[in-house]
Coordinates of C-alpha atoms in Angstrom, one line a residue:
M1 CA 53.4 -6.7 -137.4
E2 CA 56.3 -8.9 -136.4
F3 CA 56.1 -12.6 -137.3
S4 CA 56.1 -13.8 -133.7
T5 CA 53.2 -11.4 -132.9
L6 CA 51.3 -12.7 -135.9
V7 CA 51.9 -16.3 -134.8
T8 CA 50.8 -15.5 -131.2
A9 CA 47.6 -13.8 -132.5
L10 CA 46.8 -16.8 -134.7
L11 CA 47.4 -19.2 -131.8
V12 CA 44.9 -17.2 -129.8
L13 CA 42.3 -16.3 -132.4
V14 CA 42.0 -19.6 -134.2
P15 CA 41.1 -21.7 -131.1
A16 CA 38.8 -18.9 -129.9
W17 CA 37.1 -18.9 -133.3
L18 CA 36.7 -22.7 -133.2
L19 CA 35.4 -22.7 -129.6
G20 CA 33.0 -19.9 -130.4
K21 CA 31.8 -21.8 -133.5
R22 CA 31.3 -24.9 -131.4
A23 CA 29.5 -22.9 -128.6
L24 CA 27.2 -21.3 -131.2
R25 CA 26.4 -24.7 -132.7
S26 CA 25.7 -26.1 -129.3
W27 CA 23.4 -23.2 -128.4
A28 CA 21.5 -23.6 -131.7
M29 CA 21.0 -27.3 -131.2
R30 CA 19.6 -26.8 -127.6
T31 CA 17.4 -23.8 -128.6
F32 CA 16.0 -24.9 -132.0
T33 CA 16.0 -28.7 -131.9
T34 CA 15.2 -31.4 -129.4
V35 CA 18.2 -33.6 -130.3
P36 CA 19.9 -32.9 -126.9
D37 CA 16.6 -33.5 -125.1
L38 CA 16.3 -36.9 -126.8
H39 CA 19.8 -37.9 -125.5
R40 CA 18.5 -37.3 -121.9
A41 CA 15.1 -38.8 -122.4
G42 CA 14.1 -42.2 -121.1
T43 CA 16.4 -42.0 -118.0
P44 CA 15.3 -41.9 -114.4
R45 CA 14.5 -38.5 -112.9
K46 CA 17.4 -37.3 -110.8
A47 CA 15.2 -35.5 -108.3
G48 CA 12.9 -38.5 -107.9
R49 CA 9.3 -38.8 -109.2
V50 CA 7.0 -35.9 -108.8
A51 CA 4.2 -36.6 -106.3
G52 CA 0.8 -36.5 -107.9
T53 CA -0.8 -37.2 -111.2
A54 CA 0.0 -36.1 -114.8
V55 CA -3.3 -36.0 -116.6
V56 CA -2.9 -36.4 -120.4
C57 CA -6.1 -35.2 -122.1
G58 CA -6.2 -37.2 -125.4
G59 CA -4.6 -40.5 -126.4
S60 CA -3.5 -40.0 -129.9
I61 CA 0.1 -39.6 -131.2
G62 CA 1.0 -36.6 -129.0
G63 CA -0.8 -38.0 -126.0
L64 CA 0.9 -41.3 -126.3
F65 CA 4.4 -39.7 -126.5
A66 CA 3.5 -37.4 -123.6
A67 CA 2.3 -40.3 -121.4
R68 CA 5.4 -42.4 -122.1
L69 CA 7.7 -39.5 -121.1
C70 CA 5.7 -38.4 -118.1
A71 CA 5.9 -42.0 -116.8
D72 CA 9.6 -41.3 -116.1
H73 CA 8.7 -38.3 -114.0
F74 CA 5.4 -38.8 -112.1
E75 CA 4.1 -41.2 -109.6
R76 CA 0.9 -41.6 -111.6
V77 CA 0.0 -40.9 -115.2
V78 CA -3.6 -41.0 -116.5
V79 CA -4.6 -40.8 -120.2
V80 CA -8.2 -39.6 -120.7
E81 CA -9.4 -40.7 -124.2
P82 CA -13.0 -40.3 -125.4
E83 CA -12.9 -42.9 -128.2
G84 CA -13.8 -46.4 -126.8
W85 CA -12.2 -48.2 -129.7
T86 CA -8.7 -47.2 -128.5
F87 CA -9.2 -49.4 -125.4
T88 CA -9.7 -52.6 -127.5
P89 CA -6.9 -55.1 -128.4
E90 CA -7.6 -54.2 -132.0
A91 CA -6.3 -50.7 -131.3
R92 CA -2.9 -52.1 -130.4
A93 CA -2.5 -54.5 -133.3
P94 CA -1.8 -54.2 -137.1
P95 CA -4.9 -52.9 -138.8
V96 CA -7.5 -55.0 -140.5
D97 CA -9.1 -52.9 -143.2
N98 CA -12.9 -52.7 -143.7
I99 CA -13.5 -51.8 -147.4
A100 CA -16.5 -49.9 -148.7
E101 CA -17.4 -48.7 -152.2
V102 CA -17.9 -45.0 -153.0
V103 CA -19.6 -43.5 -156.0
K104 CA -18.5 -39.9 -156.8
D105 CA -19.9 -38.2 -159.9
D106 CA -19.0 -40.7 -162.7
A107 CA -16.3 -42.5 -160.7
T108 CA -16.5 -45.5 -158.4
Y109 CA -13.7 -46.3 -156.0
K110 CA -13.1 -48.3 -152.8
T111 CA -12.2 -46.6 -149.5
I112 CA -11.3 -47.8 -145.9
K113 CA -13.9 -47.5 -143.2
H114 CA -12.3 -47.3 -139.7
K115 CA -13.3 -46.9 -136.1
R116 CA -10.9 -44.1 -135.3
T117 CA -13.5 -41.5 -136.1
R118 CA -11.9 -38.6 -134.3
V119 CA -8.8 -38.6 -136.5
Y120 CA -9.9 -37.3 -139.9
Q121 CA -6.5 -38.2 -141.5
Y122 CA -6.5 -41.7 -140.2
T123 CA -6.4 -43.2 -143.8
S124 CA -4.5 -40.4 -145.4
I125 CA -0.9 -40.5 -146.5
H126 CA 1.7 -39.6 -143.8
G127 CA 5.3 -38.8 -144.1
Y128 CA 7.8 -38.9 -141.2
Q129 CA 11.2 -37.4 -140.6
A130 CA 14.4 -39.2 -139.5
F131 CA 14.1 -37.6 -136.1
L132 CA 10.9 -39.6 -135.4
L133 CA 12.6 -42.9 -136.0
D134 CA 15.5 -41.7 -133.7
T135 CA 12.9 -41.0 -131.0
L136 CA 11.1 -44.3 -131.4
R137 CA 14.3 -46.3 -131.2
H138 CA 15.6 -44.3 -128.2
L139 CA 12.4 -44.6 -126.1
F140 CA 11.4 -48.2 -126.8
A141 CA 13.8 -51.1 -126.4
D142 CA 11.6 -53.4 -128.4
F143 CA 10.9 -51.0 -131.2
E144 CA 12.6 -53.0 -134.0
E145 CA 10.8 -56.2 -133.0
V146 CA 7.4 -54.4 -132.8
A147 CA 8.0 -52.5 -136.0
H148 CA 8.8 -55.7 -137.9
A149 CA 5.6 -57.3 -136.5
F150 CA 3.6 -54.4 -137.8
G151 CA 5.3 -54.6 -141.2
A152 CA 6.7 -51.0 -141.0
L153 CA 9.4 -50.1 -143.5
I154 CA 12.7 -48.7 -142.2
A155 CA 14.7 -47.2 -145.0
P156 CA 17.1 -44.3 -145.7
A157 CA 15.2 -41.0 -145.9
D158 CA 16.4 -40.4 -149.5
P159 CA 13.4 -38.9 -151.3
Y160 CA 13.5 -38.6 -155.0
A161 CA 12.2 -35.1 -154.4
L162 CA 11.6 -32.2 -156.8
L163 CA 11.4 -28.8 -155.1
N164 CA 10.5 -25.9 -157.3
G165 CA 11.8 -27.8 -160.3
K166 CA 15.1 -28.8 -158.7
Y167 CA 16.1 -32.2 -157.2
L168 CA 16.7 -32.4 -153.5
W169 CA 19.0 -35.3 -154.0
P170 CA 21.1 -36.3 -151.0
T171 CA 24.4 -34.7 -151.9
A172 CA 25.0 -35.2 -148.2
W173 CA 25.7 -38.8 -148.9
A174 CA 29.4 -38.0 -148.7
Q175 CA 28.9 -36.9 -145.1
Y176 CA 27.9 -40.5 -144.3
G177 CA 30.6 -42.3 -146.2
G178 CA 28.5 -43.0 -149.2
T179 CA 26.3 -45.5 -147.2
G180 CA 23.1 -43.4 -147.6
L181 CA 21.4 -41.0 -145.3
P182 CA 19.9 -41.8 -141.9
S183 CA 16.8 -43.8 -142.1
T184 CA 13.1 -43.0 -141.5
I185 CA 10.1 -45.1 -140.7
Q186 CA 7.4 -45.3 -143.4
C187 CA 3.9 -46.7 -142.8
T188 CA 0.3 -45.4 -142.7
R189 CA -1.2 -43.6 -139.8
R190 CA -3.5 -46.5 -139.1
T191 CA -0.4 -48.7 -138.6
L192 CA 1.8 -46.1 -136.7
E193 CA -0.8 -45.2 -134.1
P194 CA -1.7 -48.7 -133.0
M195 CA 2.1 -49.6 -133.0
L196 CA 2.9 -46.6 -130.8
R197 CA 0.0 -47.5 -128.5
K198 CA 1.4 -51.0 -128.1
L199 CA 4.9 -49.8 -127.5
V200 CA 3.7 -47.4 -124.8
S201 CA 1.5 -49.9 -123.1
T202 CA 4.1 -52.6 -123.0
S203 CA 7.0 -50.4 -122.0
R204 CA 5.1 -48.5 -119.3
P205 CA 2.2 -50.8 -118.1
E206 CA 1.7 -48.6 -115.1
I207 CA 0.1 -45.8 -117.2
E208 CA -3.7 -45.7 -116.7
Y209 CA -6.2 -45.2 -119.4
V210 CA -9.7 -43.8 -118.7
Q211 CA -12.4 -43.5 -121.2
G212 CA -14.1 -40.1 -121.0
T213 CA -14.1 -36.5 -122.1
V214 CA -12.5 -33.7 -120.1
T215 CA -15.2 -31.1 -119.5
D216 CA -13.6 -28.7 -117.0
Y217 CA -10.5 -27.5 -115.3
I218 CA -10.7 -26.7 -111.6
V219 CA -8.3 -23.9 -110.7
G220 CA -7.1 -23.6 -107.1
D221 CA -6.4 -20.6 -105.0
D222 CA -2.7 -20.7 -106.1
G223 CA -3.7 -20.3 -109.7
A224 CA -2.8 -23.9 -110.7
I225 CA -5.2 -26.5 -112.0
R226 CA -6.1 -28.6 -109.0
A227 CA -8.1 -31.2 -110.9
V228 CA -9.7 -32.0 -114.2
V229 CA -13.4 -32.9 -114.5
L230 CA -14.3 -35.6 -117.0
R231 CA -17.5 -37.3 -118.1
D232 CA -17.0 -41.0 -118.4
A233 CA -18.4 -43.5 -120.8
D234 CA -21.6 -43.9 -118.7
G235 CA -22.1 -40.1 -118.5
A236 CA -21.1 -39.8 -114.9
S237 CA -18.9 -36.9 -113.8
K238 CA -15.7 -37.4 -111.9
E239 CA -12.6 -35.5 -110.9
I240 CA -8.9 -36.4 -111.2
E241 CA -6.5 -34.4 -109.1
S242 CA -3.6 -33.1 -111.2
A243 CA 0.0 -32.1 -110.7
L244 CA 0.3 -31.4 -114.4
V245 CA -2.4 -31.1 -117.2
I246 CA -1.4 -31.8 -120.8
D247 CA -3.8 -30.9 -123.6
C248 CA -3.4 -33.4 -126.3
T249 CA -6.9 -33.1 -127.8
G250 CA -5.6 -32.5 -131.3
V251 CA -7.3 -30.2 -133.8
A252 CA -10.2 -29.6 -131.3
Q253 CA -7.8 -27.7 -129.1
V254 CA -10.1 -28.2 -126.1
G255 CA -7.6 -26.8 -123.7
L256 CA -8.2 -23.2 -124.8
K257 CA -12.0 -23.6 -124.4
L258 CA -11.6 -25.0 -120.9
L259 CA -9.2 -22.3 -119.9
S260 CA -11.6 -19.7 -121.1
R261 CA -14.2 -21.1 -118.7
A262 CA -11.8 -21.7 -115.8
L263 CA -10.1 -18.3 -115.7
P264 CA -11.9 -15.0 -115.0
P265 CA -13.7 -13.5 -118.0
N266 CA -11.6 -11.7 -120.6
T267 CA -8.4 -12.9 -119.0
L268 CA -6.8 -14.5 -122.0
P269 CA -5.4 -12.1 -124.7
S270 CA -7.5 -11.7 -127.8
N271 CA -4.5 -12.5 -130.0
I272 CA -3.8 -15.9 -128.5
R273 CA -5.2 -17.7 -131.6
E274 CA -3.6 -17.3 -135.1
Q275 CA -5.6 -19.0 -137.8
Y276 CA -5.7 -19.1 -141.6
N277 CA -7.1 -21.3 -144.4
P278 CA -4.8 -22.9 -146.9
Q279 CA -7.6 -24.6 -148.8
M280 CA -5.6 -27.8 -149.0
N281 CA -7.3 -30.7 -150.8
Y282 CA -5.7 -34.1 -151.6
S283 CA -6.4 -37.7 -152.3
T284 CA -4.5 -40.7 -151.0
F285 CA -4.2 -43.9 -153.1
D286 CA -3.3 -46.9 -151.0
F287 CA -2.0 -50.0 -152.8
P288 CA -1.3 -53.2 -151.0
A289 CA 1.8 -55.1 -152.1
I290 CA 1.8 -55.4 -155.9
P291 CA 3.3 -58.7 -157.3
G292 CA 6.6 -58.3 -158.9
F293 CA 6.7 -54.5 -158.2
N294 CA 10.4 -54.3 -157.2
D295 CA 11.3 -56.4 -160.3
S296 CA 9.4 -54.0 -162.5
L297 CA 11.3 -51.1 -160.9
R298 CA 14.7 -52.7 -161.5
A299 CA 13.7 -53.3 -165.2
M300 CA 13.3 -49.6 -165.6
N301 CA 17.0 -49.0 -164.9
I302 CA 16.3 -45.7 -163.2
L303 CA 19.4 -43.6 -162.7
R304 CA 19.9 -41.3 -159.7
P305 CA 19.1 -37.7 -160.4
D306 CA 22.7 -36.7 -160.0
G307 CA 23.6 -39.0 -162.9
G308 CA 25.1 -41.7 -160.7
E309 CA 24.4 -45.4 -160.6
I310 CA 21.1 -47.2 -161.1
T311 CA 18.9 -46.7 -158.1
D312 CA 18.3 -49.6 -155.8
W313 CA 14.6 -48.9 -155.1
E314 CA 14.3 -51.5 -152.4
K315 CA 16.4 -49.2 -150.1
F316 CA 14.2 -46.1 -150.7
S317 CA 11.2 -44.8 -148.8
A318 CA 9.9 -42.6 -151.6
F319 CA 9.8 -43.0 -155.4
F320 CA 9.1 -39.4 -156.2
V321 CA 7.9 -36.3 -154.3
Y322 CA 6.9 -33.1 -156.2
H323 CA 6.7 -29.9 -154.2
P324 CA 5.6 -26.9 -156.3
D325 CA 6.8 -23.4 -156.7
P326 CA 3.7 -21.4 -155.7
T327 CA 4.4 -18.8 -158.4
V328 CA 4.1 -21.6 -161.0
E329 CA 2.0 -24.5 -159.7
H330 CA -0.5 -25.4 -157.0
R331 CA -0.5 -29.2 -157.5
S332 CA 1.6 -31.5 -155.3
L333 CA 2.4 -35.2 -155.8
A334 CA 4.1 -38.0 -153.9
F335 CA 4.8 -41.7 -154.5
M336 CA 5.9 -43.4 -151.3
R337 CA 6.4 -46.9 -149.8
K338 CA 4.3 -48.1 -146.9
E339 CA 4.1 -51.1 -144.6
N340 CA 4.2 -54.7 -145.9
G341 CA 5.5 -53.8 -149.3
G342 CA 2.7 -51.6 -150.3
V343 CA 2.7 -48.2 -152.0
V344 CA 0.8 -45.0 -151.1
L345 CA 0.3 -42.0 -153.3
L346 CA -0.7 -38.3 -152.8
A347 CA -2.3 -36.1 -155.4
G348 CA -3.7 -32.7 -154.5
G349 CA -2.7 -29.2 -153.6
W350 CA -3.9 -25.8 -152.8
A351 CA -7.6 -25.6 -154.0
S352 CA -6.7 -28.4 -156.4
E353 CA -8.7 -31.2 -157.9
M354 CA -8.7 -34.6 -156.0
P355 CA -8.4 -37.5 -158.3
V356 CA -10.0 -40.8 -157.2
T357 CA -9.1 -43.0 -160.1
V358 CA -5.8 -43.8 -161.8
D359 CA -7.0 -42.3 -165.0
E360 CA -7.8 -39.0 -163.2
L361 CA -4.4 -39.3 -161.5
R362 CA -2.7 -39.6 -164.8
E363 CA -4.5 -36.5 -166.0
F364 CA -3.5 -34.7 -162.8
V365 CA 0.2 -35.6 -163.4
S366 CA 0.0 -34.5 -167.0
K367 CA -1.0 -31.0 -165.9
L368 CA 2.1 -30.4 -163.8
K369 CA 3.8 -27.2 -165.0
N370 CA 7.3 -28.6 -164.5
L371 CA 6.4 -31.8 -166.5
D372 CA 9.7 -31.7 -168.3
R373 CA 11.4 -32.2 -165.0
V374 CA 9.2 -35.1 -163.8
P375 CA 11.3 -38.3 -164.0
K376 CA 10.5 -40.7 -166.8
H377 CA 9.7 -43.5 -164.4
V378 CA 6.5 -41.8 -163.1
F379 CA 4.3 -42.7 -166.0
P380 CA 5.4 -46.4 -166.2
L381 CA 4.6 -46.5 -162.5
L382 CA 1.1 -45.2 -163.3
D383 CA 0.7 -48.0 -165.9
I384 CA 1.4 -50.5 -163.1
F385 CA -1.0 -48.8 -160.7
K386 CA -3.7 -48.9 -163.4
E387 CA -3.3 -52.6 -163.7
Y388 CA -3.7 -53.1 -160.0
E389 CA -6.3 -50.3 -159.4
H390 CA -8.8 -52.9 -158.3
T391 CA -6.7 -53.6 -155.2
A392 CA -6.4 -49.9 -154.2
T393 CA -8.4 -47.8 -151.8
V394 CA -8.8 -44.0 -152.0
S395 CA -9.5 -41.4 -149.3
E396 CA -10.1 -37.7 -149.7
S397 CA -8.9 -35.1 -147.3
R398 CA -9.5 -31.3 -146.9
C399 CA -7.7 -29.0 -144.6
N400 CA -9.5 -25.7 -144.2
S401 CA -8.0 -24.4 -141.0
C402 CA -4.5 -24.1 -139.7
S403 CA -4.2 -22.6 -136.2
R404 CA -1.5 -21.8 -133.7
L405 CA -2.3 -21.0 -130.1
H406 CA 0.3 -18.4 -128.8
Y407 CA 0.2 -19.6 -125.2
A408 CA 3.5 -17.9 -124.6
R409 CA 1.7 -14.6 -124.9
A410 CA -0.4 -15.5 -121.9
A411 CA 2.4 -17.1 -119.8
K412 CA 1.8 -14.9 -116.8
I413 CA -1.9 -15.7 -116.8
L414 CA -2.0 -19.4 -117.5
P415 CA -2.0 -22.0 -114.7
R416 CA 1.7 -22.9 -114.2
N417 CA 0.9 -26.6 -114.6
F418 CA -1.0 -26.4 -117.9
I419 CA 0.7 -27.2 -121.2
A420 CA -0.5 -28.1 -124.7
L421 CA 1.4 -30.0 -127.4
G422 CA 1.0 -31.4 -130.9
D423 CA -2.1 -30.2 -132.8
S424 CA -3.5 -28.9 -129.5
H425 CA -0.8 -26.2 -129.7
M426 CA -0.3 -25.9 -133.5
R427 CA -2.3 -27.4 -136.4
M428 CA -0.3 -27.1 -139.6
N429 CA -1.0 -27.8 -143.3
P430 CA -0.6 -31.6 -143.5
R431 CA 0.9 -31.4 -146.9
F432 CA 4.3 -30.6 -145.3
G433 CA 4.2 -33.9 -143.4
E434 CA 5.6 -32.6 -140.1
G435 CA 2.7 -33.1 -137.7
T436 CA 3.8 -36.5 -136.2
T437 CA 7.4 -35.5 -135.7
K438 CA 6.2 -32.2 -134.2
A439 CA 4.2 -34.1 -131.7
A440 CA 7.2 -36.1 -130.7
L441 CA 9.3 -32.9 -130.5
S442 CA 6.7 -31.3 -128.3
A443 CA 6.7 -34.2 -125.9
L444 CA 10.5 -34.3 -125.7
T445 CA 10.5 -30.5 -125.0
L446 CA 8.2 -31.3 -122.0
D447 CA 10.6 -34.0 -120.9
G448 CA 13.5 -31.6 -121.0
V449 CA 11.6 -29.0 -118.9
L450 CA 10.7 -31.6 -116.4
R451 CA 14.4 -32.5 -116.0
D452 CA 15.1 -28.8 -115.2
L453 CA 12.1 -27.7 -113.3
S454 CA 9.3 -29.1 -111.0
P455 CA 5.7 -28.5 -112.2
Q456 CA 5.3 -26.6 -108.8
D457 CA 7.8 -24.0 -110.1
P458 CA 5.9 -20.8 -111.0
S459 CA 7.8 -20.6 -114.3
F460 CA 7.2 -24.1 -115.4
G461 CA 4.4 -23.5 -118.0
A462 CA 6.1 -20.3 -119.3
T463 CA 9.4 -22.1 -119.7
F464 CA 7.8 -24.9 -121.6
F465 CA 5.9 -22.7 -124.1
K466 CA 9.0 -20.5 -124.6
R467 CA 11.1 -23.5 -125.5
L468 CA 8.4 -25.0 -127.6
D469 CA 7.9 -21.7 -129.6
S470 CA 11.7 -21.6 -130.3
R471 CA 11.5 -25.0 -131.8
T472 CA 8.2 -24.9 -133.7
G473 CA 7.8 -21.2 -134.4
Q474 CA 10.0 -21.4 -137.5
V475 CA 8.2 -24.5 -138.6
W476 CA 4.8 -22.7 -138.4
D477 CA 6.2 -19.6 -140.2
G478 CA 7.8 -21.7 -142.9
A479 CA 4.6 -23.6 -143.7
K480 CA 2.4 -20.5 -143.4
Y481 CA 4.4 -18.3 -145.6
A482 CA 4.7 -21.1 -148.2
D483 CA 0.9 -21.3 -148.1
Y484 CA 0.7 -17.6 -148.5
G485 CA 2.4 -18.0 -151.9
H486 CA -0.8 -19.6 -153.2
V487 CA -3.5 -17.0 -154.2
T488 CA -6.3 -19.3 -152.9
T489 CA -5.1 -19.2 -149.3
T490 CA -7.1 -17.1 -146.9
P491 CA -4.6 -15.3 -144.6
A492 CA -4.9 -14.8 -140.9
P493 CA -6.8 -11.7 -139.8
G494 CA -4.7 -8.6 -140.0
E495 CA -2.3 -10.3 -142.5
S496 CA -2.1 -10.4 -146.3
L497 CA -0.6 -12.8 -148.8
T498 CA 2.3 -10.5 -149.3
D499 CA 3.5 -11.4 -145.8
G500 CA 6.4 -13.7 -145.9
K501 CA 7.6 -12.4 -149.3
F502 CA 11.3 -12.4 -148.2
P503 CA 11.2 -16.0 -146.8
R504 CA 9.6 -17.1 -150.0
W505 CA 12.2 -15.3 -152.1
F506 CA 15.0 -16.8 -150.0
N507 CA 13.6 -20.3 -150.2
G508 CA 13.3 -19.9 -154.0
K509 CA 16.9 -19.0 -154.2
L510 CA 17.8 -22.0 -152.0
Y511 CA 15.8 -24.4 -154.2
A512 CA 17.3 -23.0 -157.3
T513 CA 20.8 -23.9 -156.1
L514 CA 19.9 -27.5 -154.9
E515 CA 21.6 -29.2 -157.9
T516 CA 24.8 -27.0 -157.8
S517 CA 25.4 -26.5 -154.1
P518 CA 26.0 -29.5 -151.9
A519 CA 25.9 -27.1 -148.9
V520 CA 22.3 -26.0 -149.7
S521 CA 21.1 -29.6 -150.4
S522 CA 22.7 -30.9 -147.1
A523 CA 21.3 -28.0 -145.0
L524 CA 17.8 -28.3 -146.4
W525 CA 17.7 -32.0 -145.9
H526 CA 19.1 -32.0 -142.3
V527 CA 16.9 -29.1 -141.2
G528 CA 13.9 -30.7 -142.9
Q529 CA 14.6 -33.9 -141.0
F530 CA 14.5 -32.0 -137.6
I531 CA 18.1 -33.1 -136.8
A532 CA 19.7 -29.7 -137.5
P533 CA 18.8 -26.1 -136.5
P534 CA 17.5 -23.6 -139.1
L535 CA 20.7 -21.6 -138.4
D536 CA 22.4 -24.0 -140.9
L537 CA 20.4 -22.3 -143.7
F538 CA 22.5 -19.2 -143.1
A539 CA 25.9 -20.8 -143.1
P540 CA 28.5 -18.9 -145.2
A541 CA 28.5 -21.6 -148.0
V542 CA 24.7 -21.4 -148.2
L543 CA 24.6 -17.6 -148.2
W544 CA 27.3 -17.6 -150.9
A545 CA 25.1 -19.9 -153.0
V546 CA 22.1 -17.6 -152.6
L547 CA 24.2 -14.6 -153.5
R548 CA 25.6 -16.3 -156.6
E549 CA 22.1 -17.3 -157.7
T550 CA 20.9 -13.7 -157.1
V551 CA 23.6 -12.2 -159.2
W552 CA 23.9 -15.0 -161.8
P553 CA 20.5 -16.7 -161.9
S554 CA 20.3 -20.2 -163.2
S555 CA 17.8 -21.2 -165.8

């Protein structure tokens, strides 16, 4: 080949390759994430507001996000919520804890009694991804002020995390100029939900809230839901005409039950529900601010896992997160910050014990199979927690059912103006800490569809569920197949615990290279924070690290 021909070829192929790479990246971000949708959210609807009412069935996290975004699109938005407490000023203010004493076997501990009775994880530990903070900041102009008033912590999402015995340390720091990774919000559920309720009510005061329980959908001659029927607080029945119906009833997944009654018998496919049992048990230890806690941390002179400088713990949202290799361990552990300077701990796992005292917690930690990899500061932290155990509360949680409703399989049958989001669409193992961000992601997917289509469009519901599945399907599969690695999990009907063997193998190789491959560490962190597409886990540098680990395994 002549030199001039080679130069010409390079001048053509290199730009084409760069443009193709950029186009692929843009497609992956649009298809598998809601980052582009977030950039469009919160702006006026170009086509003008939709005539009619968006009815949001359920006023928890997913319902609040959905209502806020629908307020940009509809003339009227109504949230139907059965729990009367959510209508009180207390439900939009920082929590005031009511403490009760519990006796369990030979142990006595304190727990929090609350009025949000329909949310079983209300006092359990919660983790949030960086994308959730991005969403809150984008949608609410007064977020920083309100978050400060509620005492929420905003800190870099730099977890001192151990995955399968390897540290997920933010080797991506270099990508951000050494200033630390993007931040996340950290607080308990009983702080986040009232804070979000306040943000929504003040930013969109036109949203209406009705106390009641949705009991029926009325389907019109055109196949769309013409109205929802609700039973109000006095037991009276009333109808609300609907342009769009959004099921946000959480783990109850009431929408499927009402559709089964509203549609002709045997209309819905038998495989619409996928369900399995991870047998996840865990305890949450909740400590209010401990005097001198940060000084005690500084005195430990804890080095970063990468051997770098002494860690500045006041800038971190987590002290330690232990995620087990299912072939080795079934226990899981997390030490995290919470609002107002407090600390919250998780101890539990797949069919594991649930400690309720610090002595039991110490015994739990001592049983970890990768104990030699647990950082030295964990046991001194336990000494501090023992000293202040009298100030802590404990709650126990069990997750015996994870379910996904494959509405996309019934897209041609469902009313065009019905959608479901959050746990109403997909209830996952809470151990992975993705539920709240998933609710925000679902609502943003709805916002994106509303900017492209009218709810009167026959393809509206089908388009929504197709987009949502592309963004949450891999999240469901990742969590489910990880759960299938534990022998105590009961798989979905027609499946076995051998399903997902390759994804578990691939993830094992990824985790094994965390401390030697910055590309793997960066990809896992960004994908896990919902700000990058899963396609990044198949980048050439990542695949090379997996190949190298396969041919030359590390210890």
